[in-house]
Amino acid sequence: MTRMTSTARPYLNRRLAEFGTTIFAEMSALAVRTGSINLGQGFPDTDGPEEVREAAVRALRDGRGNQYPPGPGIPELRSAIAEHQLRRYGLTYDPDTEVLVTAGATEAIAACLLALLEPGDEVIALEPYYDSYAASIAMAGGRRVPVTLRPHTDGGAGFRLDLDELRAAVTDRTRLLLINTPHNPTGTVLTRAELAAIAELAVDRDLLVVTDEVYEHLVFDDAEHVPLATFPGMRERTVTIGSAGKTFSFTGWKVGWVTASPGLVTAVRSAKQFLTYVSSGPFQYAVAEALALPDSYFDGFRRDMRTRRDILAEGLAQAGFEVFRTAGTYFITTDIRPLSEKDGFAFCRALPERAGVVAIPNAVFYDDREAGAPFVRFAFCKKEEVLREAAERLRRI
Ligand code: PMP
Ligand code: GLN
């Protein structure tokens, strides 16, 4: 029997072969290299509240969290997460058995999929999907089944889910629905009626649900964030993922969490403990304090981000892009066809040279690259003057 030698065989295994460098790393490096305004990777250019930063400094200085914190997360943070879910949504979670702190939402996603999937299990994800979903499903040996959100221009509806398509995608091999609302990259916020239909489907077909709600505090206008776990029959089958990165503008801290019933949390923890075991010791103390900030913080943050959304949306429209409605997140998705462009990849690769601006081609979030080709995502979590300057530059292309 012949066997390929270790060096002849590709180093990267087959499960991950389709995933090269993430688009975010590629585009942020391009922004640095070309000195462009980076509206690609979603991170704020201003740090979060001073008192939260000070809380982290205090924890570091006082020696809290400088050695391994407890595996499930420090008790103060687990209590603060449970309190947050209760105060905002009326959801009751036991901090000791139903809350798990993770290294950002990214680790939570990976741990959920590694824990809950058997090889060959199907996972339905909303396409365009956040890139780590595809990679994590692959690492777990699962099969991703995309259900595509389609753009609606009339009435400013933005990208919407077709519930019949979702229902039709469920098979006997479907293990879980991987939902994301508010949705990256489209800015869609699923409505109460859509969520109720998803919940009904999950109960009816006995599916697990992993729901990525990291943008829960970034909803605008009349949109409302409703956690899937609040719907009948959902609490016991739903793993909800949150993250401090977006809500408190400290994306580098990588403090995320999972809330679910004890059985699900135990399963996810089993995978999580062999990924990082624990992380972010002192930051966990700071995030515990941040979650207890008064409503005025969350309201002000949302208002501030809505203003930025409006500045960028207006600038993009004036520059000739078709701008889809963003009801939540950090992002605006545009269609470049009115600019006589059709390939978002080529457009984004050329944009730093042409305009000194970096954006993300939505095609990377699609299995069906053709379907995503004309869409380009811009992040508005940047200073107002930066957004105005970017808009000015884009008007000149
Ligand atoms: N989910 C979504 C939808 C995201 O956009 C991101 C990144 N911003 C994450 C998860 C990862 O979050 P974290 O930085 O907490 O790992
Ligand atoms: N979630 C951020 C985005 O969508 C990026 C996070 C990352 O770089 N992995 O832009």
Short mmCIF file of C-alpha atoms and ligand atoms in Angstrom, two decimals:
data_model
loop_
_atom_site.label_atom_id
_atom_site.label_comp_id
_atom_site.label_asym_id
_atom_site.label_seq_id
_atom_site.Cartn_x
_atom_site.Cartn_y
_atom_site.Cartn_z
CA MET A 1 0.00 0.00 0.00
CA THR A 2 1.37 3.44 -0.88
CA ARG A 3 1.01 6.24 1.54
CA MET A 4 1.58 9.88 0.84
CA THR A 5 4.55 11.09 2.86
CA SER A 6 3.82 13.54 5.61
CA THR A 7 5.40 16.40 3.75
CA ALA A 8 3.72 15.61 0.42
CA ARG A 9 0.29 15.63 1.97
CA PRO A 10 -1.18 19.13 2.47
CA TYR A 11 -0.52 20.27 6.00
CA LEU A 12 -3.99 21.72 6.44
CA ASN A 13 -6.54 18.96 6.79
CA ARG A 14 -9.40 18.49 4.35
CA ARG A 15 -11.98 19.84 6.75
CA LEU A 16 -10.31 23.23 6.78
CA ALA A 17 -8.81 23.29 3.29
CA GLU A 18 -11.41 25.73 1.98
CA PHE A 19 -10.68 28.25 4.72
CA GLY A 20 -7.63 30.38 4.08
CA THR A 21 -6.86 33.56 6.00
CA THR A 22 -10.05 35.23 7.21
CA ILE A 23 -11.22 38.16 5.16
CA PHE A 24 -10.97 40.36 8.26
CA ALA A 25 -7.25 39.76 8.68
CA GLU A 26 -6.66 40.21 4.96
CA MET A 27 -8.60 43.45 4.74
CA SER A 28 -7.26 44.98 7.96
CA ALA A 29 -3.71 44.26 6.76
CA LEU A 30 -4.58 45.90 3.45
CA ALA A 31 -5.89 48.96 5.29
CA VAL A 32 -2.66 49.28 7.28
CA ARG A 33 -0.49 48.70 4.20
CA THR A 34 -2.28 51.33 2.14
CA GLY A 35 -3.04 53.77 4.97
CA SER A 36 -6.74 53.48 4.14
CA ILE A 37 -9.76 54.16 6.31
CA ASN A 38 -10.74 50.74 7.60
CA LEU A 39 -14.48 50.22 7.29
CA GLY A 40 -13.83 46.50 6.86
CA GLN A 41 -13.30 44.62 10.11
CA GLY A 42 -15.94 45.47 12.69
CA PHE A 43 -14.11 47.09 15.57
CA PRO A 44 -14.72 50.54 17.06
CA ASP A 45 -11.99 53.17 16.71
CA THR A 46 -12.84 54.51 20.16
CA ASP A 47 -12.56 52.46 23.35
CA GLY A 48 -15.56 51.83 25.57
CA PRO A 49 -16.44 53.52 28.89
CA GLU A 50 -13.54 54.81 30.97
CA GLU A 51 -14.95 53.30 34.16
CA VAL A 52 -15.00 49.86 32.57
CA ARG A 53 -11.40 50.23 31.46
CA GLU A 54 -10.50 51.38 34.97
CA ALA A 55 -12.26 48.34 36.40
CA ALA A 56 -9.93 46.14 34.34
CA VAL A 57 -6.88 48.08 35.52
CA ARG A 58 -8.03 47.75 39.13
CA ALA A 59 -8.51 44.00 38.74
CA LEU A 60 -5.03 43.65 37.26
CA ARG A 61 -3.45 45.74 40.03
CA ASP A 62 -5.38 43.99 42.79
CA GLY A 63 -4.36 40.60 41.48
CA ARG A 64 -7.88 39.52 40.58
CA GLY A 65 -7.87 37.18 37.61
CA ASN A 66 -4.12 37.19 37.04
CA GLN A 67 -4.07 33.45 37.66
CA TYR A 68 -6.46 30.94 36.09
CA PRO A 69 -10.01 31.96 36.88
CA PRO A 70 -12.54 29.15 37.45
CA GLY A 71 -13.31 27.14 34.29
CA PRO A 72 -16.94 28.28 33.91
CA GLY A 73 -15.99 31.93 34.53
CA ILE A 74 -15.72 34.01 37.70
CA PRO A 75 -18.87 33.92 39.85
CA GLU A 76 -19.25 37.74 39.71
CA LEU A 77 -19.47 37.67 35.91
CA ARG A 78 -21.76 34.65 35.75
CA SER A 79 -24.12 36.41 38.17
CA ALA A 80 -23.95 39.64 36.15
CA ILE A 81 -24.80 37.73 32.93
CA ALA A 82 -27.76 36.01 34.60
CA GLU A 83 -28.90 39.36 36.02
CA HIS A 84 -28.62 40.97 32.56
CA GLN A 85 -30.75 38.24 30.93
CA LEU A 86 -33.36 38.65 33.65
CA ARG A 87 -33.43 42.45 33.64
CA ARG A 88 -33.57 42.83 29.86
CA TYR A 89 -35.57 39.81 28.77
CA GLY A 90 -37.16 38.21 31.82
CA LEU A 91 -35.08 35.06 31.27
CA THR A 92 -33.99 33.27 34.43
CA TYR A 93 -30.66 31.43 34.40
CA ASP A 94 -28.84 29.88 37.33
CA PRO A 95 -25.35 31.45 37.35
CA ASP A 96 -23.82 28.21 38.62
CA THR A 97 -25.28 25.73 36.16
CA GLU A 98 -26.67 27.70 33.23
CA VAL A 99 -23.99 30.28 32.40
CA LEU A 100 -20.56 29.71 30.87
CA VAL A 101 -17.95 32.40 30.16
CA THR A 102 -15.95 31.93 26.94
CA ALA A 103 -13.06 33.54 25.07
CA GLY A 104 -15.36 35.78 23.05
CA ALA A 105 -18.36 34.64 21.09
CA THR A 106 -15.99 32.99 18.62
CA GLU A 107 -14.99 30.36 21.15
CA ALA A 108 -18.60 29.94 22.24
CA ILE A 109 -19.60 29.19 18.63
CA ALA A 110 -16.77 26.70 18.18
CA ALA A 111 -17.44 25.01 21.52
CA CYS A 112 -21.17 24.70 20.78
CA LEU A 113 -20.60 23.05 17.43
CA LEU A 114 -17.79 20.80 18.64
CA ALA A 115 -19.93 19.73 21.57
CA LEU A 116 -23.31 19.31 19.93
CA LEU A 117 -22.55 17.80 16.51
CA GLU A 118 -21.76 14.29 15.40
CA PRO A 119 -19.91 14.04 12.09
CA GLY A 120 -22.42 14.28 9.27
CA ASP A 121 -25.00 16.24 11.25
CA GLU A 122 -26.55 19.08 9.28
CA VAL A 123 -26.52 22.64 10.56
CA ILE A 124 -28.78 25.23 9.02
CA ALA A 125 -27.18 28.69 8.98
CA LEU A 126 -28.52 31.95 7.63
CA GLU A 127 -26.53 32.92 4.54
CA PRO A 128 -24.65 35.25 4.32
CA TYR A 129 -23.15 33.76 7.51
CA TYR A 130 -20.43 35.04 9.79
CA ASP A 131 -17.25 33.31 8.61
CA SER A 132 -16.41 31.43 11.79
CA TYR A 133 -19.69 29.48 11.54
CA ALA A 134 -18.57 27.65 8.43
CA ALA A 135 -15.14 26.88 9.84
CA SER A 136 -16.50 25.71 13.19
CA ILE A 137 -19.11 23.48 11.54
CA ALA A 138 -16.30 22.02 9.44
CA MET A 139 -14.03 21.44 12.44
CA ALA A 140 -16.87 19.56 14.09
CA GLY A 141 -17.36 17.42 10.98
CA GLY A 142 -20.85 18.80 10.39
CA ARG A 143 -22.46 19.79 7.13
CA ARG A 144 -23.62 23.34 6.65
CA VAL A 145 -26.91 23.95 4.95
CA PRO A 146 -27.32 27.60 4.05
CA VAL A 147 -30.68 29.35 3.89
CA THR A 148 -30.21 32.61 2.06
CA LEU A 149 -31.51 35.99 3.19
CA ARG A 150 -32.62 37.90 0.09
CA PRO A 151 -32.57 41.64 -0.50
CA HIS A 152 -35.84 43.54 -0.69
CA THR A 153 -35.57 47.11 -1.80
CA ASP A 154 -39.22 48.05 -1.66
CA GLY A 155 -40.29 49.55 1.60
CA GLY A 156 -36.71 49.49 2.85
CA ALA A 157 -37.08 45.95 4.22
CA GLY A 158 -33.41 45.06 3.72
CA PHE A 159 -32.43 41.38 3.62
CA ARG A 160 -35.17 39.00 4.74
CA LEU A 161 -35.47 35.35 5.64
CA ASP A 162 -37.86 33.18 3.64
CA LEU A 163 -39.51 31.01 6.29
CA ASP A 164 -40.70 28.44 3.74
CA GLU A 165 -37.14 28.02 2.53
CA LEU A 166 -36.04 27.53 6.11
CA ARG A 167 -38.72 24.89 6.73
CA ALA A 168 -37.81 23.11 3.51
CA ALA A 169 -34.14 22.96 4.49
CA VAL A 170 -34.83 20.78 7.55
CA THR A 171 -34.15 17.07 6.99
CA ASP A 172 -33.87 14.02 9.24
CA ARG A 173 -30.18 14.79 9.55
CA THR A 174 -30.65 18.37 10.77
CA ARG A 175 -29.25 18.67 14.28
CA LEU A 176 -29.36 22.38 14.86
CA LEU A 177 -30.33 25.80 13.63
CA LEU A 178 -27.55 28.36 13.88
CA ILE A 179 -29.34 31.70 14.04
CA ASN A 180 -27.84 35.18 14.18
CA THR A 181 -29.90 38.24 15.04
CA PRO A 182 -29.10 41.13 14.70
CA HIS A 183 -27.45 39.67 11.64
CA ASN A 184 -23.89 40.21 10.43
CA PRO A 185 -23.33 41.25 7.62
CA THR A 186 -26.81 42.33 6.46
CA GLY A 187 -27.95 44.31 9.53
CA THR A 188 -31.24 42.41 9.50
CA VAL A 189 -33.04 42.04 12.83
CA LEU A 190 -35.44 39.12 12.83
CA THR A 191 -38.95 40.18 13.80
CA ARG A 192 -40.96 38.69 16.62
CA ALA A 193 -43.15 36.90 14.05
CA GLU A 194 -40.12 35.44 12.23
CA LEU A 195 -38.60 34.30 15.51
CA ALA A 196 -41.89 32.74 16.59
CA ALA A 197 -41.95 30.77 13.33
CA ILE A 198 -38.34 29.63 13.83
CA ALA A 199 -39.19 28.57 17.37
CA GLU A 200 -42.22 26.63 16.21
CA LEU A 201 -40.11 24.86 13.60
CA ALA A 202 -37.43 23.97 16.15
CA VAL A 203 -39.99 22.54 18.56
CA ASP A 204 -41.89 20.74 15.82
CA ARG A 205 -38.78 19.11 14.34
CA ASP A 206 -37.06 18.71 17.71
CA LEU A 207 -33.97 20.75 16.77
CA LEU A 208 -31.35 22.39 18.93
CA VAL A 209 -30.83 26.09 18.36
CA VAL A 210 -27.62 28.05 18.77
CA THR A 211 -28.37 31.74 18.56
CA ASP A 212 -25.64 34.34 18.18
CA GLU A 213 -26.97 37.54 19.72
CA VAL A 214 -23.71 39.48 20.11
CA TYR A 215 -25.32 42.61 18.63
CA GLU A 216 -28.31 42.44 21.00
CA HIS A 217 -27.78 46.05 22.15
CA LEU A 218 -27.30 47.41 18.65
CA VAL A 219 -30.83 47.67 17.29
CA PHE A 220 -32.17 50.86 15.76
CA ASP A 221 -35.39 52.68 14.97
CA ASP A 222 -38.42 50.50 15.62
CA ALA A 223 -36.48 47.21 15.53
CA GLU A 224 -36.49 45.20 18.72
CA HIS A 225 -34.17 42.43 19.84
CA VAL A 226 -36.09 39.43 21.12
CA PRO A 227 -34.01 36.45 22.28
CA LEU A 228 -35.09 33.16 20.74
CA ALA A 229 -34.91 31.57 24.18
CA THR A 230 -37.98 33.57 25.26
CA PHE A 231 -40.34 31.70 22.90
CA PRO A 232 -42.42 28.73 24.08
CA GLY A 233 -40.49 25.48 24.16
CA MET A 234 -37.21 27.21 23.39
CA ARG A 235 -35.47 27.72 26.70
CA GLU A 236 -34.54 24.05 27.03
CA ARG A 237 -33.29 23.65 23.43
CA THR A 238 -31.53 26.97 22.89
CA VAL A 239 -27.96 28.04 23.51
CA THR A 240 -27.73 31.84 23.50
CA ILE A 241 -24.38 33.46 22.80
CA GLY A 242 -23.43 36.97 23.92
CA SER A 243 -20.24 39.01 23.95
CA ALA A 244 -18.88 42.07 25.72
CA GLY A 245 -16.84 43.11 22.68
CA LYS A 246 -19.65 44.81 20.78
CA THR A 247 -21.76 46.02 23.69
CA PHE A 248 -18.92 47.77 25.51
CA SER A 249 -16.59 48.55 22.60
CA PHE A 250 -13.71 46.40 23.83
CA THR A 251 -13.45 43.85 21.04
CA GLY A 252 -9.89 42.97 22.03
CA TRP A 253 -10.88 41.70 25.45
CA LYS A 254 -12.59 38.61 24.08
CA VAL A 255 -15.08 38.00 26.84
CA GLY A 256 -18.14 36.11 25.63
CA TRP A 257 -20.69 33.82 27.18
CA VAL A 258 -23.28 31.15 26.76
CA THR A 259 -26.60 30.81 28.56
CA ALA A 260 -28.61 27.59 28.30
CA SER A 261 -30.12 24.79 30.33
CA PRO A 262 -27.72 22.80 32.55
CA GLY A 263 -27.40 19.86 30.14
CA LEU A 264 -26.49 22.06 27.21
CA VAL A 265 -24.08 24.19 29.24
CA THR A 266 -22.36 21.06 30.53
CA ALA A 267 -21.95 19.78 26.98
CA VAL A 268 -20.58 23.08 25.69
CA ARG A 269 -18.26 23.37 28.67
CA SER A 270 -16.85 19.92 27.91
CA ALA A 271 -15.61 21.21 24.55
CA LYS A 272 -14.69 24.68 25.80
CA GLN A 273 -12.42 23.41 28.57
CA PHE A 274 -10.08 21.86 25.97
CA LEU A 275 -10.03 24.89 23.71
CA THR A 276 -8.85 27.58 26.11
CA TYR A 277 -9.87 26.18 29.48
CA VAL A 278 -10.24 29.81 30.63
CA SER A 279 -9.27 33.29 29.48
CA SER A 280 -9.38 37.01 30.16
CA GLY A 281 -9.06 36.83 33.97
CA PRO A 282 -9.01 40.56 34.88
CA PHE A 283 -11.32 41.48 32.01
CA GLN A 284 -13.99 39.20 33.40
CA TYR A 285 -14.14 41.41 36.51
CA ALA A 286 -14.45 44.52 34.37
CA VAL A 287 -17.21 43.04 32.21
CA ALA A 288 -19.13 42.04 35.35
CA GLU A 289 -19.17 45.73 36.28
CA ALA A 290 -20.01 46.81 32.73
CA LEU A 291 -23.09 44.60 32.55
CA ALA A 292 -24.44 46.39 35.59
CA LEU A 293 -24.19 49.84 33.95
CA PRO A 294 -27.50 51.72 34.01
CA ASP A 295 -29.89 51.68 31.05
CA SER A 296 -28.68 55.18 30.15
CA TYR A 297 -25.38 53.66 28.97
CA PHE A 298 -27.07 51.17 26.64
CA ASP A 299 -29.52 53.79 25.34
CA GLY A 300 -26.77 56.32 24.71
CA PHE A 301 -24.62 53.73 22.96
CA ARG A 302 -27.47 52.77 20.68
CA ARG A 303 -28.31 56.40 19.86
CA ASP A 304 -24.69 57.13 19.11
CA MET A 305 -24.35 54.17 16.77
CA ARG A 306 -27.59 55.03 15.02
CA THR A 307 -26.22 58.49 14.24
CA ARG A 308 -23.11 56.89 12.78
CA ARG A 309 -25.20 54.50 10.74
CA ASP A 310 -27.13 57.43 9.31
CA ILE A 311 -23.97 59.37 8.41
CA LEU A 312 -22.49 56.40 6.58
CA ALA A 313 -25.76 55.34 4.92
CA GLU A 314 -26.26 58.82 3.59
CA GLY A 315 -22.66 59.08 2.38
CA LEU A 316 -22.84 55.71 0.62
CA ALA A 317 -26.11 56.62 -1.07
CA GLN A 318 -24.63 59.91 -2.26
CA ALA A 319 -21.62 58.03 -3.60
CA GLY A 320 -23.99 55.97 -5.75
CA PHE A 321 -24.26 52.69 -3.85
CA GLU A 322 -27.59 51.04 -3.31
CA VAL A 323 -27.88 50.99 0.47
CA PHE A 324 -29.92 48.33 2.24
CA ARG A 325 -31.67 49.11 5.47
CA THR A 326 -29.65 48.26 8.56
CA ALA A 327 -31.82 47.68 11.63
CA GLY A 328 -28.98 46.40 13.81
CA THR A 329 -25.23 45.59 14.14
CA TYR A 330 -22.21 47.66 13.12
CA PHE A 331 -22.70 47.12 9.40
CA ILE A 332 -24.30 48.40 6.22
CA THR A 333 -24.59 46.15 3.21
CA THR A 334 -24.59 47.83 -0.19
CA ASP A 335 -25.08 46.75 -3.77
CA ILE A 336 -22.34 48.00 -6.10
CA ARG A 337 -24.21 47.41 -9.35
CA PRO A 338 -25.43 51.03 -9.60
CA LEU A 339 -21.72 51.94 -9.80
CA SER A 340 -21.43 49.66 -12.83
CA GLU A 341 -19.51 47.14 -10.76
CA LYS A 342 -20.51 43.54 -10.21
CA ASP A 343 -17.67 41.74 -8.47
CA GLY A 344 -17.43 42.72 -4.81
CA PHE A 345 -14.08 40.94 -4.40
CA ALA A 346 -12.43 42.87 -7.21
CA PHE A 347 -14.11 46.06 -6.04
CA CYS A 348 -12.86 45.69 -2.43
CA ARG A 349 -9.35 44.73 -3.51
CA ALA A 350 -9.15 47.85 -5.69
CA LEU A 351 -10.92 50.24 -3.31
CA PRO A 352 -7.86 51.18 -1.18
CA GLU A 353 -6.04 52.34 -4.32
CA ARG A 354 -9.08 54.05 -5.77
CA ALA A 355 -10.45 55.72 -2.68
CA GLY A 356 -8.32 54.96 0.38
CA VAL A 357 -11.18 53.00 1.96
CA VAL A 358 -11.38 49.33 2.94
CA ALA A 359 -14.63 47.32 2.90
CA ILE A 360 -15.60 43.64 2.98
CA PRO A 361 -16.96 41.67 0.00
CA ASN A 362 -20.05 39.85 1.25
CA ALA A 363 -19.34 36.97 -1.15
CA VAL A 364 -17.02 35.49 1.49
CA PHE A 365 -20.09 34.85 3.64
CA TYR A 366 -21.86 32.81 0.94
CA ASP A 367 -21.60 29.23 -0.28
CA ASP A 368 -23.17 30.56 -3.43
CA ARG A 369 -20.50 33.15 -4.24
CA GLU A 370 -22.46 34.34 -7.26
CA ALA A 371 -25.43 35.25 -5.06
CA GLY A 372 -23.18 37.36 -2.85
CA ALA A 373 -21.01 38.85 -5.59
CA PRO A 374 -22.52 42.37 -5.88
CA PHE A 375 -22.75 43.04 -2.14
CA VAL A 376 -20.17 44.94 -0.10
CA ARG A 377 -20.20 45.58 3.64
CA PHE A 378 -19.10 48.80 5.37
CA ALA A 379 -18.68 49.15 9.15
CA PHE A 380 -19.92 52.32 10.84
CA CYS A 381 -18.46 51.76 14.33
CA LYS A 382 -15.98 54.57 13.63
CA LYS A 383 -15.69 58.23 14.59
CA GLU A 384 -18.14 60.53 12.85
CA GLU A 385 -15.36 62.50 11.16
CA VAL A 386 -13.83 59.27 9.90
CA LEU A 387 -17.17 58.20 8.41
CA ARG A 388 -17.59 61.63 6.79
CA GLU A 389 -14.10 61.50 5.33
CA ALA A 390 -14.72 57.96 4.01
CA ALA A 391 -17.99 59.08 2.42
CA GLU A 392 -16.23 62.03 0.81
CA ARG A 393 -13.55 59.74 -0.63
CA LEU A 394 -16.14 57.29 -1.92
CA ARG A 395 -18.02 60.07 -3.66
CA ARG A 396 -14.92 60.63 -5.78
CA ILE A 397 -14.64 57.11 -7.21
N1 PMP B 1 -20.65 36.57 15.98
C1 PMP B 1 -20.83 37.59 15.13
C2 PMP B 1 -22.09 37.68 14.35
C3 PMP B 1 -19.83 38.55 14.99
O1 PMP B 1 -19.99 39.55 14.15
C4 PMP B 1 -18.65 38.40 15.74
C5 PMP B 1 -17.49 39.32 15.59
N2 PMP B 1 -17.69 40.54 15.65
C6 PMP B 1 -18.52 37.35 16.62
C7 PMP B 1 -19.54 36.44 16.70
C8 PMP B 1 -17.30 37.14 17.43
O2 PMP B 1 -17.34 37.83 18.62
P1 PMP B 1 -16.12 37.86 19.63
O3 PMP B 1 -15.24 38.96 19.21
O4 PMP B 1 -16.75 38.06 20.96
O5 PMP B 1 -15.42 36.55 19.53
N1 GLN B 2 -16.95 40.28 13.75
C1 GLN B 2 -16.09 41.21 13.11
C2 GLN B 2 -16.63 41.52 11.74
O1 GLN B 2 -17.56 40.91 11.26
C3 GLN B 2 -14.70 40.67 12.92
C4 GLN B 2 -14.18 39.73 13.90
C5 GLN B 2 -12.95 39.04 13.36
O2 GLN B 2 -12.05 39.67 12.87
N2 GLN B 2 -12.95 37.75 13.42
O3 GLN B 2 -16.11 42.41 11.14
#
